[in-house]
PDB file of C-alpha atoms and ligand atoms in Angstrom:
ATOM      1  CA  VAL N   1      -9.823 -12.042  24.975  1.00 38.00           C
ATOM      2  CA  THR N   2      -8.043 -15.086  23.644  1.00 46.00           C
ATOM      3  CA  THR N   3      -4.794 -14.164  21.975  1.00 49.00           C
ATOM      4  CA  VAL N   4      -2.826 -16.256  19.587  1.00 57.00           C
ATOM      5  CA  ASN N   5       0.901 -15.785  19.558  1.00 65.00           C
ATOM      6  CA  ALA N   6       2.636 -14.693  16.396  1.00 85.00           C
ATOM      7  CA  VAL N   7      -0.521 -14.107  14.426  1.00 93.00           C
ATOM      8  CA  GLN N   8      -0.479 -10.836  12.518  1.00 95.00           C
ATOM      9  CA  VAL N   9      -3.281  -8.365  12.118  1.00 96.00           C
ATOM     10  CA  ALA N  10      -4.733  -8.503   8.583  1.00 96.00           C
ATOM     11  CA  PRO N  11      -2.988  -5.961   6.314  1.00 97.00           C
ATOM     12  CA  PRO N  12      -5.121  -3.070   4.978  1.00 97.00           C
ATOM     13  CA  GLY N  13      -7.649  -3.770   2.253  1.00 97.00           C
ATOM     14  CA  PHE N  14     -10.276  -1.841   0.301  1.00 97.00           C
ATOM     15  CA  THR N  15     -10.972   1.780   1.204  1.00 96.00           C
ATOM     16  CA  ALA N  16     -14.676   2.665   1.072  1.00 95.00           C
ATOM     17  CA  GLU N  17     -14.137   4.354  -2.289  1.00 97.00           C
ATOM     18  CA  GLU N  18     -12.168   1.441  -3.770  1.00 98.00           C
ATOM     19  CA  TRP N  19     -14.875  -0.969  -2.607  1.00 97.00           C
ATOM     20  CA  GLU N  20     -17.604   1.073  -4.267  1.00 97.00           C
ATOM     21  CA  THR N  21     -15.743   1.121  -7.591  1.00 98.00           C
ATOM     22  CA  PHE N  22     -14.911  -2.574  -7.365  1.00 98.00           C
ATOM     23  CA  MET N  23     -18.543  -3.518  -6.719  1.00 97.00           C
ATOM     24  CA  ARG N  24     -19.860  -1.225  -9.476  1.00 97.00           C
ATOM     25  CA  ASP N  25     -17.314  -1.720 -12.269  1.00 98.00           C
ATOM     26  CA  GLY N  26     -15.808  -5.071 -11.313  1.00 98.00           C
ATOM     27  CA  LEU N  27     -12.329  -3.519 -11.496  1.00 98.00           C
ATOM     28  CA  VAL N  28     -10.580  -0.953  -9.353  1.00 98.00           C
ATOM     29  CA  VAL N  29      -7.173   0.651  -9.646  1.00 98.00           C
ATOM     30  CA  LEU N  30      -5.516   0.802  -6.245  1.00 98.00           C
ATOM     31  CA  GLN N  31      -4.096   3.944  -4.726  1.00 95.00           C
ATOM     32  CA  THR N  32      -0.985   2.007  -3.864  1.00 95.00           C
ATOM     33  CA  ARG N  33       1.481   1.539  -6.745  1.00 97.00           C
ATOM     34  CA  LEU N  34       4.976   0.202  -7.357  1.00 98.00           C
ATOM     35  CA  GLY N  35       8.060   2.409  -7.441  1.00 98.00           C
ATOM     36  CA  GLN N  36      10.663   2.043 -10.184  1.00 98.00           C
ATOM     37  CA  GLU N  37      12.985  -0.047  -8.011  1.00 98.00           C
ATOM     38  CA  GLU N  38      10.222  -2.532  -7.301  1.00 98.00           C
ATOM     39  CA  ILE N  39       9.217  -2.652 -10.967  1.00 98.00           C
ATOM     40  CA  ASP N  40      12.828  -3.387 -11.951  1.00 98.00           C
ATOM     41  CA  ARG N  41      13.069  -6.110  -9.311  1.00 98.00           C
ATOM     42  CA  TYR N  42       9.929  -7.810 -10.613  1.00 98.00           C
ATOM     43  CA  LEU N  43      11.015  -7.421 -14.246  1.00 98.00           C
ATOM     44  CA  GLU N  44      14.375  -9.019 -13.440  1.00 98.00           C
ATOM     45  CA  ALA N  45      12.608 -11.913 -11.707  1.00 98.00           C
ATOM     46  CA  ALA N  46      10.253 -12.183 -14.702  1.00 97.00           C
ATOM     47  CA  GLU N  47      13.255 -12.402 -16.994  1.00 96.00           C
ATOM     48  CA  ARG N  48      14.728 -15.187 -14.838  1.00 96.00           C
ATOM     49  CA  CYS N  49      11.460 -17.143 -14.996  1.00 95.00           C
ATOM     50  CA  LEU N  50      11.061 -16.658 -18.747  1.00 93.00           C
ATOM     51  CA  SER N  51      14.648 -17.656 -19.458  1.00 90.00           C
ATOM     52  CA  MET N  52      14.222 -20.931 -17.533  1.00 88.00           C
ATOM     53  CA  GLY N  53      12.178 -22.067 -20.486  1.00 76.00           C
ATOM     54  CA  PRO N  54      10.563 -23.745 -22.215  1.00 77.00           C
ATOM     55  CA  ALA N  55      11.824 -21.742 -25.174  1.00 76.00           C
ATOM     56  CA  TYR N  56       9.215 -19.366 -26.504  1.00 75.00           C
ATOM     57  CA  SER N  57       8.840 -17.761 -29.868  1.00 75.00           C
ATOM     58  CA  ALA N  58       9.097 -14.016 -30.108  1.00 72.00           C
ATOM     59  CA  GLN N  59       5.515 -13.429 -31.198  1.00 78.00           C
ATOM     60  CA  LYS N  60       3.767 -15.839 -28.937  1.00 85.00           C
ATOM     61  CA  THR N  61       2.305 -15.044 -25.559  1.00 88.00           C
ATOM     62  CA  HIS N  62       4.322 -16.695 -22.859  1.00 93.00           C
ATOM     63  CA  LYS N  63       2.709 -17.561 -19.559  1.00 93.00           C
ATOM     64  CA  VAL N  64       4.461 -18.875 -16.459  1.00 95.00           C
ATOM     65  CA  SER N  65       1.959 -20.586 -14.170  1.00 95.00           C
ATOM     66  CA  ASN N  66       2.303 -20.791 -10.405  1.00 97.00           C
ATOM     67  CA  VAL N  67       5.045 -18.191 -10.644  1.00 97.00           C
ATOM     68  CA  VAL N  68       5.166 -17.845  -6.836  1.00 98.00           C
ATOM     69  CA  ALA N  69       6.974 -21.205  -6.814  1.00 97.00           C
ATOM     70  CA  SER N  70       9.381 -20.218  -9.598  1.00 96.00           C
ATOM     71  CA  ASP N  71      11.330 -17.380  -7.978  1.00 97.00           C
ATOM     72  CA  PRO N  72      11.749 -16.155  -4.379  1.00 98.00           C
ATOM     73  CA  VAL N  73      10.896 -12.607  -5.450  1.00 98.00           C
ATOM     74  CA  PHE N  74       7.480 -13.831  -6.548  1.00 98.00           C
ATOM     75  CA  THR N  75       7.068 -16.067  -3.494  1.00 98.00           C
ATOM     76  CA  GLU N  76       6.773 -12.780  -1.559  1.00 98.00           C
ATOM     77  CA  LEU N  77       3.641 -11.972  -3.507  1.00 98.00           C
ATOM     78  CA  ILE N  78       1.650 -14.797  -1.902  1.00 98.00           C
ATOM     79  CA  ASP N  79       0.919 -12.496   1.031  1.00 98.00           C
ATOM     80  CA  HIS N  80       2.444  -9.140   0.109  1.00 98.00           C
ATOM     81  CA  PRO N  81       0.954  -6.603   2.541  1.00 98.00           C
ATOM     82  CA  ARG N  82       0.356  -4.106  -0.256  1.00 98.00           C
ATOM     83  CA  HIS N  83      -2.386  -6.307  -1.713  1.00 98.00           C
ATOM     84  CA  VAL N  84      -3.229  -9.413   0.354  1.00 98.00           C
ATOM     85  CA  GLY N  85      -5.631  -7.459   2.588  1.00 98.00           C
ATOM     86  CA  TYR N  86      -7.891  -6.895  -0.421  1.00 98.00           C
ATOM     87  CA  ALA N  87      -8.286 -10.612  -0.975  1.00 98.00           C
ATOM     88  CA  HIS N  88      -8.653 -11.169   2.751  1.00 98.00           C
ATOM     89  CA  ASP N  89     -11.504  -8.627   2.818  1.00 97.00           C
ATOM     90  CA  LEU N  90     -13.377 -10.917   0.443  1.00 97.00           C
ATOM     91  CA  PHE N  91     -12.433 -14.411   1.575  1.00 97.00           C
ATOM     92  CA  GLY N  92     -11.428 -13.881   5.197  1.00 96.00           C
ATOM     93  CA  GLU N  93     -10.163 -16.851   7.138  1.00 96.00           C
ATOM     94  CA  GLN N  94     -10.553 -19.189   4.165  1.00 97.00           C
ATOM     95  CA  LEU N  95      -8.296 -17.191   1.861  1.00 98.00           C
ATOM     96  CA  LYS N  96      -6.367 -19.227  -0.691  1.00 98.00           C
ATOM     97  CA  LEU N  97      -3.999 -18.351  -3.507  1.00 98.00           C
ATOM     98  CA  LEU N  98      -5.682 -19.972  -6.495  1.00 98.00           C
ATOM     99  CA  GLN N  99      -3.331 -18.996  -9.324  1.00 98.00           C
ATOM    100  CA  ALA N 100      -0.268 -16.830  -9.855  1.00 98.00           C
ATOM    101  CA  GLU N 101       0.680 -16.091 -13.420  1.00 97.00           C
ATOM    102  CA  LEU N 102       3.297 -14.113 -15.246  1.00 97.00           C
ATOM    103  CA  PHE N 103       2.287 -12.975 -18.730  1.00 96.00           C
ATOM    104  CA  HIS N 104       4.684 -11.817 -21.417  1.00 95.00           C
ATOM    105  CA  ARG N 105       2.762 -10.591 -24.455  1.00 96.00           C
ATOM    106  CA  PRO N 106       5.236  -9.445 -27.110  1.00 94.00           C
ATOM    107  CA  PRO N 107       4.546  -7.283 -30.174  1.00 94.00           C
ATOM    108  CA  GLY N 108       2.673  -9.418 -32.684  1.00 91.00           C
ATOM    109  CA  SER N 109       0.960 -11.552 -30.024  1.00 87.00           C
ATOM    110  CA  PHE N 110      -2.683 -12.315 -30.613  1.00 82.00           C
ATOM    111  CA  GLN N 111      -5.896 -11.430 -28.907  1.00 83.00           C
ATOM    112  CA  ASN N 112      -8.067 -13.971 -27.123  1.00 89.00           C
ATOM    113  CA  GLU N 113     -11.841 -14.336 -26.928  1.00 95.00           C
ATOM    114  CA  TRP N 114     -14.355 -12.800 -24.570  1.00 97.00           C
ATOM    115  CA  HIS N 115     -14.663 -14.934 -21.476  1.00 97.00           C
ATOM    116  CA  ILE N 116     -15.228 -14.935 -17.759  1.00 97.00           C
ATOM    117  CA  ASP N 117     -12.948 -16.777 -15.369  1.00 97.00           C
ATOM    118  CA  GLY N 118     -13.812 -20.182 -14.007  1.00 96.00           C
ATOM    119  CA  PRO N 119     -16.566 -22.542 -15.113  1.00 95.00           C
ATOM    120  CA  ARG N 120     -18.501 -21.695 -18.253  1.00 93.00           C
ATOM    121  CA  LEU N 121     -21.414 -24.161 -18.078  1.00 95.00           C
ATOM    122  CA  VAL N 122     -22.695 -22.913 -14.737  1.00 96.00           C
ATOM    123  CA  PRO N 123     -20.491 -19.950 -13.811  1.00 96.00           C
ATOM    124  CA  TYR N 124     -19.298 -18.936 -10.367  1.00 96.00           C
ATOM    125  CA  LYS N 125     -21.623 -15.928 -10.453  1.00 94.00           C
ATOM    126  CA  THR N 126     -24.670 -18.222 -10.381  1.00 95.00           C
ATOM    127  CA  PHE N 127     -23.735 -18.874  -6.751  1.00 94.00           C
ATOM    128  CA  ALA N 128     -21.687 -15.790  -5.958  1.00 90.00           C
ATOM    129  CA  ALA N 129     -23.661 -12.956  -7.482  1.00 86.00           C
ATOM    130  CA  SER N 130     -22.763 -10.150  -5.085  1.00 86.00           C
ATOM    131  CA  VAL N 131     -19.250 -11.041  -3.962  1.00 93.00           C
ATOM    132  CA  PRO N 132     -17.003 -12.973  -6.348  1.00 97.00           C
ATOM    133  CA  VAL N 133     -15.284 -16.235  -5.476  1.00 97.00           C
ATOM    134  CA  LYS N 134     -12.346 -15.394  -7.717  1.00 98.00           C
ATOM    135  CA  VAL N 135     -10.508 -12.120  -7.520  1.00 98.00           C
ATOM    136  CA  ARG N 136      -7.390 -11.190  -9.446  1.00 98.00           C
ATOM    137  CA  VAL N 137      -4.723  -8.724  -8.394  1.00 98.00           C
ATOM    138  CA  ALA N 138      -2.848  -7.452 -11.442  1.00 98.00           C
ATOM    139  CA  TYR N 139       0.633  -5.929 -11.260  1.00 99.00           C
ATOM    140  CA  TRP N 140       1.341  -4.047 -14.494  1.00 98.00           C
ATOM    141  CA  LEU N 141       5.097  -3.904 -15.050  1.00 98.00           C
ATOM    142  CA  THR N 142       5.200  -2.131 -18.426  1.00 98.00           C
ATOM    143  CA  ASP N 143       3.528   1.046 -19.671  1.00 98.00           C
ATOM    144  CA  LEU N 144       0.228   0.624 -21.497  1.00 98.00           C
ATOM    145  CA  PRO N 145      -0.489   4.186 -22.678  1.00 98.00           C
ATOM    146  CA  HIS N 146      -3.075   3.191 -25.282  1.00 97.00           C
ATOM    147  CA  ALA N 147      -5.156   0.341 -26.701  1.00 97.00           C
ATOM    148  CA  ASP N 148      -3.842  -2.426 -28.969  1.00 96.00           C
ATOM    149  CA  MET N 149      -0.757  -3.055 -26.873  1.00 97.00           C
ATOM    150  CA  GLY N 150      -1.873  -6.481 -25.663  1.00 96.00           C
ATOM    151  CA  ASN N 151      -4.141  -4.790 -23.100  1.00 98.00           C
ATOM    152  CA  LEU N 152      -6.704  -6.452 -20.922  1.00 98.00           C
ATOM    153  CA  VAL N 153     -10.053  -5.344 -22.367  1.00 98.00           C
ATOM    154  CA  TYR N 154     -13.067  -5.555 -20.080  1.00 98.00           C
ATOM    155  CA  LEU N 155     -16.735  -4.680 -19.902  1.00 98.00           C
ATOM    156  CA  PRO N 156     -17.262  -2.624 -16.742  1.00 98.00           C
ATOM    157  CA  GLY N 157     -20.306  -3.793 -14.781  1.00 97.00           C
ATOM    158  CA  SER N 158     -20.711  -7.041 -16.724  1.00 97.00           C
ATOM    159  CA  HIS N 159     -20.249  -9.031 -13.485  1.00 96.00           C
ATOM    160  CA  LEU N 160     -23.639  -7.697 -12.383  1.00 95.00           C
ATOM    161  CA  ASP N 161     -25.548  -9.185 -15.290  1.00 94.00           C
ATOM    162  CA  ALA N 162     -26.315 -12.822 -14.461  1.00 91.00           C
ATOM    163  CA  PHE N 163     -27.338 -13.720 -17.990  1.00 93.00           C
ATOM    164  CA  SER N 164     -24.815 -11.916 -20.180  1.00 92.00           C
ATOM    165  CA  GLU N 165     -23.060 -14.193 -22.681  1.00 94.00           C
ATOM    166  CA  TYR N 166     -20.499 -13.078 -25.216  1.00 96.00           C
ATOM    167  CA  ALA N 167     -18.387 -14.966 -27.694  1.00 93.00           C
ATOM    168  CA  GLY N 168     -15.678 -14.163 -30.190  1.00 94.00           C
ATOM    169  CA  ARG N 169     -13.218 -11.308 -30.302  1.00 92.00           C
ATOM    170  CA  ASP N 170     -15.288  -8.442 -31.629  1.00 93.00           C
ATOM    171  CA  THR N 171     -15.458  -5.047 -30.031  1.00 94.00           C
ATOM    172  CA  LEU N 172     -18.435  -4.692 -27.670  1.00 96.00           C
ATOM    173  CA  PRO N 173     -20.197  -1.413 -26.799  1.00 97.00           C
ATOM    174  CA  GLY N 174     -18.886  -0.120 -23.477  1.00 97.00           C
ATOM    175  CA  GLU N 175     -15.673  -2.176 -23.509  1.00 98.00           C
ATOM    176  CA  ARG N 176     -12.647  -0.563 -21.940  1.00 98.00           C
ATOM    177  CA  PRO N 177      -9.028  -1.334 -22.807  1.00 98.00           C
ATOM    178  CA  PHE N 178      -7.049  -1.204 -19.586  1.00 98.00           C
ATOM    179  CA  CYS N 179      -4.415   1.509 -20.034  1.00 98.00           C
ATOM    180  CA  CYS N 180      -2.000   2.482 -17.293  1.00 98.00           C
ATOM    181  CA  GLU N 181       1.490   3.472 -16.328  1.00 98.00           C
ATOM    182  CA  ARG N 182       3.891   0.756 -15.244  1.00 98.00           C
ATOM    183  CA  GLY N 183       3.666   0.148 -11.525  1.00 98.00           C
ATOM    184  CA  THR N 184      -0.130   0.244 -11.502  1.00 98.00           C
ATOM    185  CA  ILE N 185      -1.956  -2.379  -9.445  1.00 98.00           C
ATOM    186  CA  CYS N 186      -5.594  -3.224  -9.987  1.00 98.00           C
ATOM    187  CA  VAL N 187      -8.011  -5.729  -8.501  1.00 98.00           C
ATOM    188  CA  PHE N 188     -10.763  -7.291 -10.572  1.00 98.00           C
ATOM    189  CA  ASN N 189     -13.690  -9.609 -10.214  1.00 98.00           C
ATOM    190  CA  GLY N 190     -13.264 -12.872 -12.161  1.00 97.00           C
ATOM    191  CA  ASN N 191     -16.917 -12.617 -13.208  1.00 97.00           C
ATOM    192  CA  ILE N 192     -16.348  -9.631 -15.512  1.00 97.00           C
ATOM    193  CA  TRP N 193     -16.291 -10.319 -19.202  1.00 98.00           C
ATOM    194  CA  HIS N 194     -12.810  -9.720 -20.552  1.00 98.00           C
ATOM    195  CA  ARG N 195     -10.436 -10.499 -23.385  1.00 97.00           C
ATOM    196  CA  VAL N 196      -6.983  -9.451 -24.501  1.00 96.00           C
ATOM    197  CA  SER N 197      -6.203  -7.172 -27.418  1.00 95.00           C
ATOM    198  CA  ALA N 198      -3.524  -7.963 -29.970  1.00 93.00           C
ATOM    199  CA  ASN N 199      -0.204  -6.277 -29.311  1.00 95.00           C
ATOM    200  CA  ARG N 200       0.356  -3.952 -32.262  1.00 95.00           C
ATOM    201  CA  GLY N 201       2.828  -1.852 -30.287  1.00 95.00           C
ATOM    202  CA  SER N 202       6.596  -2.105 -30.205  1.00 95.00           C
ATOM    203  CA  THR N 203       7.073  -3.256 -26.606  1.00 95.00           C
ATOM    204  CA  PRO N 204       6.078  -6.444 -24.774  1.00 95.00           C
ATOM    205  CA  ARG N 205       3.348  -6.277 -22.163  1.00 97.00           C
ATOM    206  CA  VAL N 206       4.602  -7.855 -18.947  1.00 98.00           C
ATOM    207  CA  ASN N 207       2.386  -8.340 -15.926  1.00 98.00           C
ATOM    208  CA  LEU N 208       1.472 -10.616 -13.044  1.00 98.00           C
ATOM    209  CA  PHE N 209      -1.940 -11.857 -11.998  1.00 98.00           C
ATOM    210  CA  ILE N 210      -2.122 -13.062  -8.408  1.00 98.00           C
ATOM    211  CA  THR N 211      -5.502 -14.710  -7.980  1.00 98.00           C
ATOM    212  CA  TYR N 212      -7.330 -15.591  -4.792  1.00 98.00           C
ATOM    213  CA  SER N 213     -10.450 -17.532  -3.863  1.00 98.00           C
ATOM    214  CA  PRO N 214     -12.007 -19.229  -0.878  1.00 98.00           C
ATOM    215  CA  SER N 215     -10.028 -22.375   0.015  1.00 98.00           C
ATOM    216  CA  TRP N 216     -12.670 -24.721  -1.412  1.00 97.00           C
ATOM    217  CA  ILE N 217     -12.415 -23.461  -4.987  1.00 96.00           C
ATOM    218  CA  THR N 218     -10.197 -25.880  -6.896  1.00 90.00           C
ATOM    219  CA  GLY N 219      -9.023 -26.506 -10.396  1.00 86.00           C
ATOM    220  CA  TYR N 220      -5.487 -25.220 -10.745  1.00 89.00           C
ATOM    221  CA  HIS N 221      -2.660 -26.412  -8.529  1.00 88.00           C
ATOM    222  CA  VAL N 222      -1.936 -28.808  -5.744  1.00 89.00           C
ATOM    223  CA  GLN N 223       0.848 -26.962  -3.977  1.00 95.00           C
ATOM    224  CA  ASP N 224       3.873 -28.943  -2.846  1.00 95.00           C
ATOM    225  CA  PRO N 225       3.552 -29.390   0.953  1.00 95.00           C
ATOM    226  CA  ALA N 226       7.337 -29.846   1.389  1.00 96.00           C
ATOM    227  CA  TRP N 227       8.036 -26.492  -0.274  1.00 97.00           C
ATOM    228  CA  ALA N 228       5.141 -24.790   1.509  1.00 97.00           C
ATOM    229  CA  ALA N 229       6.525 -25.990   4.861  1.00 97.00           C
ATOM    230  CA  THR N 230       9.683 -23.933   4.248  1.00 98.00           C
ATOM    231  CA  LEU N 231       7.686 -20.685   4.001  1.00 98.00           C
ATOM    232  CA  THR N 232       6.292 -18.335   6.624  1.00 97.00           C
ATOM    233  CA  ARG N 233       3.104 -19.416   8.386  1.00 97.00           C
ATOM    234  CA  GLU N 234       0.908 -16.996   6.425  1.00 98.00           C
ATOM    235  CA  ARG N 235       2.321 -18.056   3.061  1.00 98.00           C
ATOM    236  CA  ARG N 236       1.956 -21.728   3.844  1.00 98.00           C
ATOM    237  CA  ILE N 237      -1.639 -21.289   4.927  1.00 98.00           C
ATOM    238  CA  ILE N 238      -2.581 -19.152   1.913  1.00 98.00           C
ATOM    239  CA  LEU N 239      -1.178 -21.824  -0.436  1.00 98.00           C
ATOM    240  CA  ARG N 240      -3.424 -24.435   1.244  1.00 98.00           C
ATOM    241  CA  PRO N 241      -1.062 -27.364   0.518  1.00 97.00           C
ATOM    242  CA  TYR N 242      -3.599 -29.952   1.631  1.00 95.00           C
ATOM    243  CA  ASP N 243      -2.651 -32.767  -0.693  1.00 82.00           C
ATOM    244  CA  GLY N 244      -3.802 -35.773   1.285  1.00 79.00           C
ATOM    245  CA  THR N 245      -6.820 -34.405   3.097  1.00 88.00           C
ATOM    246  CA  LEU N 246      -9.337 -32.991   0.695  1.00 91.00           C
ATOM    247  CA  LYS N 247     -11.745 -31.969   3.412  1.00 94.00           C
ATOM    248  CA  SER N 248      -9.163 -29.474   4.713  1.00 96.00           C
ATOM    249  CA  PHE N 249     -10.009 -27.270   1.730  1.00 96.00           C
ATOM    250  CA  THR N 250     -13.531 -26.974   3.083  1.00 96.00           C
ATOM    251  CA  ARG N 251     -12.675 -27.046   6.777  1.00 95.00           C
ATOM    252  CA  PRO N 252      -9.103 -25.895   7.327  1.00 95.00           C
ATOM    253  CA  PRO N 253      -7.298 -27.609  10.209  1.00 94.00           C
ATOM    254  CA  ALA N 254      -7.056 -25.995  13.650  1.00 92.00           C
ATOM    255  CA  GLU N 255      -3.392 -25.040  13.238  1.00 93.00           C
ATOM    256  CA  ASP N 256      -4.258 -22.891  10.221  1.00 95.00           C
ATOM    257  CA  VAL N 257      -6.741 -20.771  12.171  1.00 93.00           C
ATOM    258  CA  PRO N 258      -6.600 -17.846  12.599  1.00 93.00           C
ATOM    259  CA  LEU N 259      -4.738 -16.771   9.489  1.00 96.00           C
ATOM    260  CA  TYR N 260      -4.891 -13.111  10.518  1.00 96.00           C
ATOM    261  CA  LEU N 261      -6.336 -11.162  13.393  1.00 93.00           C
ATOM    262  CA  ASP N 262      -9.205  -8.740  12.864  1.00 90.00           C
ATOM    263  CA  ARG N 263      -8.009  -5.317  11.760  1.00 90.00           C
ATOM    264  CA  ASP N 264     -10.294  -3.410  14.115  1.00 86.00           C
ATOM    265  CA  THR N 265     -10.274  -5.497  17.269  1.00 85.00           C
ATOM    266  CA  ARG N 266      -6.753  -6.945  16.779  1.00 87.00           C
ATOM    267  CA  ASP N 267      -8.043 -10.259  18.043  1.00 83.00           C
ATOM    268  CA  GLU N 268      -9.884 -13.145  16.452  1.00 79.00           C
ATOM    269  CA  HIS N 269     -13.284 -12.367  17.858  1.00 69.00           C
ATOM    270  CA  GLY N 270     -16.075 -11.082  15.730  1.00 71.00           C
ATOM    271  CA  PRO N 271     -19.737 -10.352  16.140  1.00 71.00           C
ATOM    272  CA  LEU N 272     -20.829 -13.907  15.512  1.00 69.00           C
ATOM    273  CA  VAL N 273     -18.099 -15.882  17.253  1.00 64.00           C
ATOM    274  CA  ALA N 274     -19.807 -18.865  18.825  1.00 65.00           C
ATOM    275  CA  PRO N 275     -18.655 -20.062  22.243  1.00 64.00           C
ATOM    276  CA  VAL N 276     -17.413 -23.490  21.247  1.00 70.00           C
ATOM    277  CA  GLU N 277     -14.255 -25.203  22.411  1.00 77.00           C
ATOM    278  CA  GLU N 278     -12.457 -25.409  19.138  1.00 82.00           C
ATOM    279  CA  ARG N 279     -11.473 -22.104  17.592  1.00 80.00           C
ATOM    280  CA  HIS N 280     -11.346 -23.517  14.075  1.00 84.00           C
ATOM    281  CA  LYS N 281     -15.112 -23.989  14.302  1.00 85.00           C
ATOM    282  CA  TRP N 282     -15.864 -20.384  15.275  1.00 87.00           C
ATOM    283  CA  ARG N 283     -17.732 -18.484  12.647  1.00 88.00           C
ATOM    284  CA  ARG N 284     -15.576 -15.631  11.311  1.00 89.00           C
ATOM    285  CA  LEU N 285     -17.009 -12.813   9.224  1.00 90.00           C
ATOM    286  CA  THR N 286     -15.191 -11.432   6.217  1.00 93.00           C
ATOM    287  CA  ALA N 287     -14.596  -7.666   6.205  1.00 92.00           C
ATOM    288  CA  HIS N 288     -17.404  -7.319   3.704  1.00 91.00           C
ATOM    289  CA  GLU N 289     -19.794  -9.339   5.868  1.00 91.00           C
ATOM    290  CA  LYS N 290     -18.823  -7.264   8.884  1.00 90.00           C
ATOM    291  CA  ARG N 291     -19.800  -4.067   7.088  1.00 88.00           C
ATOM    292  CA  VAL N 292     -23.152  -5.577   6.108  1.00 88.00           C
ATOM    293  CA  TYR N 293     -23.726  -7.029   9.599  1.00 87.00           C
ATOM    294  CA  GLU N 294     -22.845  -3.782  11.365  1.00 86.00           C
ATOM    295  CA  ARG N 295     -25.131  -1.758   9.080  1.00 86.00           C
ATOM    296  CA  GLY N 296     -27.972  -4.191   9.822  1.00 83.00           C
ATOM    297  CA  SER N 297     -27.484  -4.309  13.578  1.00 72.00           C
ATOM    298  CA  GLY N 298     -26.415  -0.719  14.119  1.00 59.00           C
TER     299      GLY N 298
HETATM  300  O1  AKG J   1      -3.773 -11.195 -19.977  1.00 91.90           O
HETATM  301  C1  AKG J   1      -4.835 -10.654 -19.777  1.00 91.90           C
HETATM  302  O2  AKG J   1      -4.975  -9.419 -19.810  1.00 91.90           O
HETATM  303  C2  AKG J   1      -6.030 -11.461 -19.421  1.00 91.90           C
HETATM  304  C3  AKG J   1      -5.765 -12.884 -19.633  1.00 91.90           C
HETATM  305  C4  AKG J   1      -7.017 -13.654 -19.560  1.00 91.90           C
HETATM  306  O3  AKG J   1      -7.916 -13.435 -20.285  1.00 91.90           O
HETATM  307  C5  AKG J   1      -7.139 -14.644 -18.517  1.00 91.90           C
HETATM  308  O4  AKG J   1      -6.126 -15.053 -17.954  1.00 91.90           O
HETATM  309  O5  AKG J   1      -8.290 -15.012 -18.200  1.00 91.90           O
END
């Protein structure tokens, strides 16, 4: 067995039950949740990011993009072991952090329109119908006990319908406002139809969306390689700061492989590893593929 020094085993990801819910509904609430101390730490960091400006008006939604680069507390979220394994289950060795956003939706902020994430003309789900290419991990930092508090509103199962198209802001049959206690973490498929409700409550909604994709999905940030080089190996790799070499997004360089070791075997071998010289050309299965492969060959 070839071992690679200082490479960690992939942190835990979906349980069988969480996977089933995620595949059926397009959204799953994780068993793991934040304690009050962690919530306070993230809210303080959120306050620091929001106060850096630009100035925002009380009733307007304020979004901080690429928040992992804005505060060291959020930099930790690039690969936080409480959630990164979920994204790794889907995207495996080509995992990339696509977006990281902080949302502050104060009382009086408006709703947005039904949409899916990513391209609208020919959506991701045309090519990625069973497993999404964009997955979002949401950290909810304030209580959302009922609807109309600036909640995420989504249509469970809508990721499974290749031809669904919705427009506008009207209520749709089957829609679900996401309600939860602060500290809740959920993972959702970017292909589900969703919108945001107006905040008619008396408290701001504050949350983070940490979004992952395979490394070859683009469209948001080119991460600063100088900053990325100051981070841990895993964080640097997950940011994919390949500014000068576009083909690295498709075929990551040898030094970025493996990102993690297999959770079961604790090495980088898998059922389909081909005996070639260069390990960055070995085929690696995602956790999801492994389940499918093992069912088929077992
Ligand atoms: O803030 C939300 O709940 C969802 C925001 C949204 O629709 C999006 O970022 O695509």
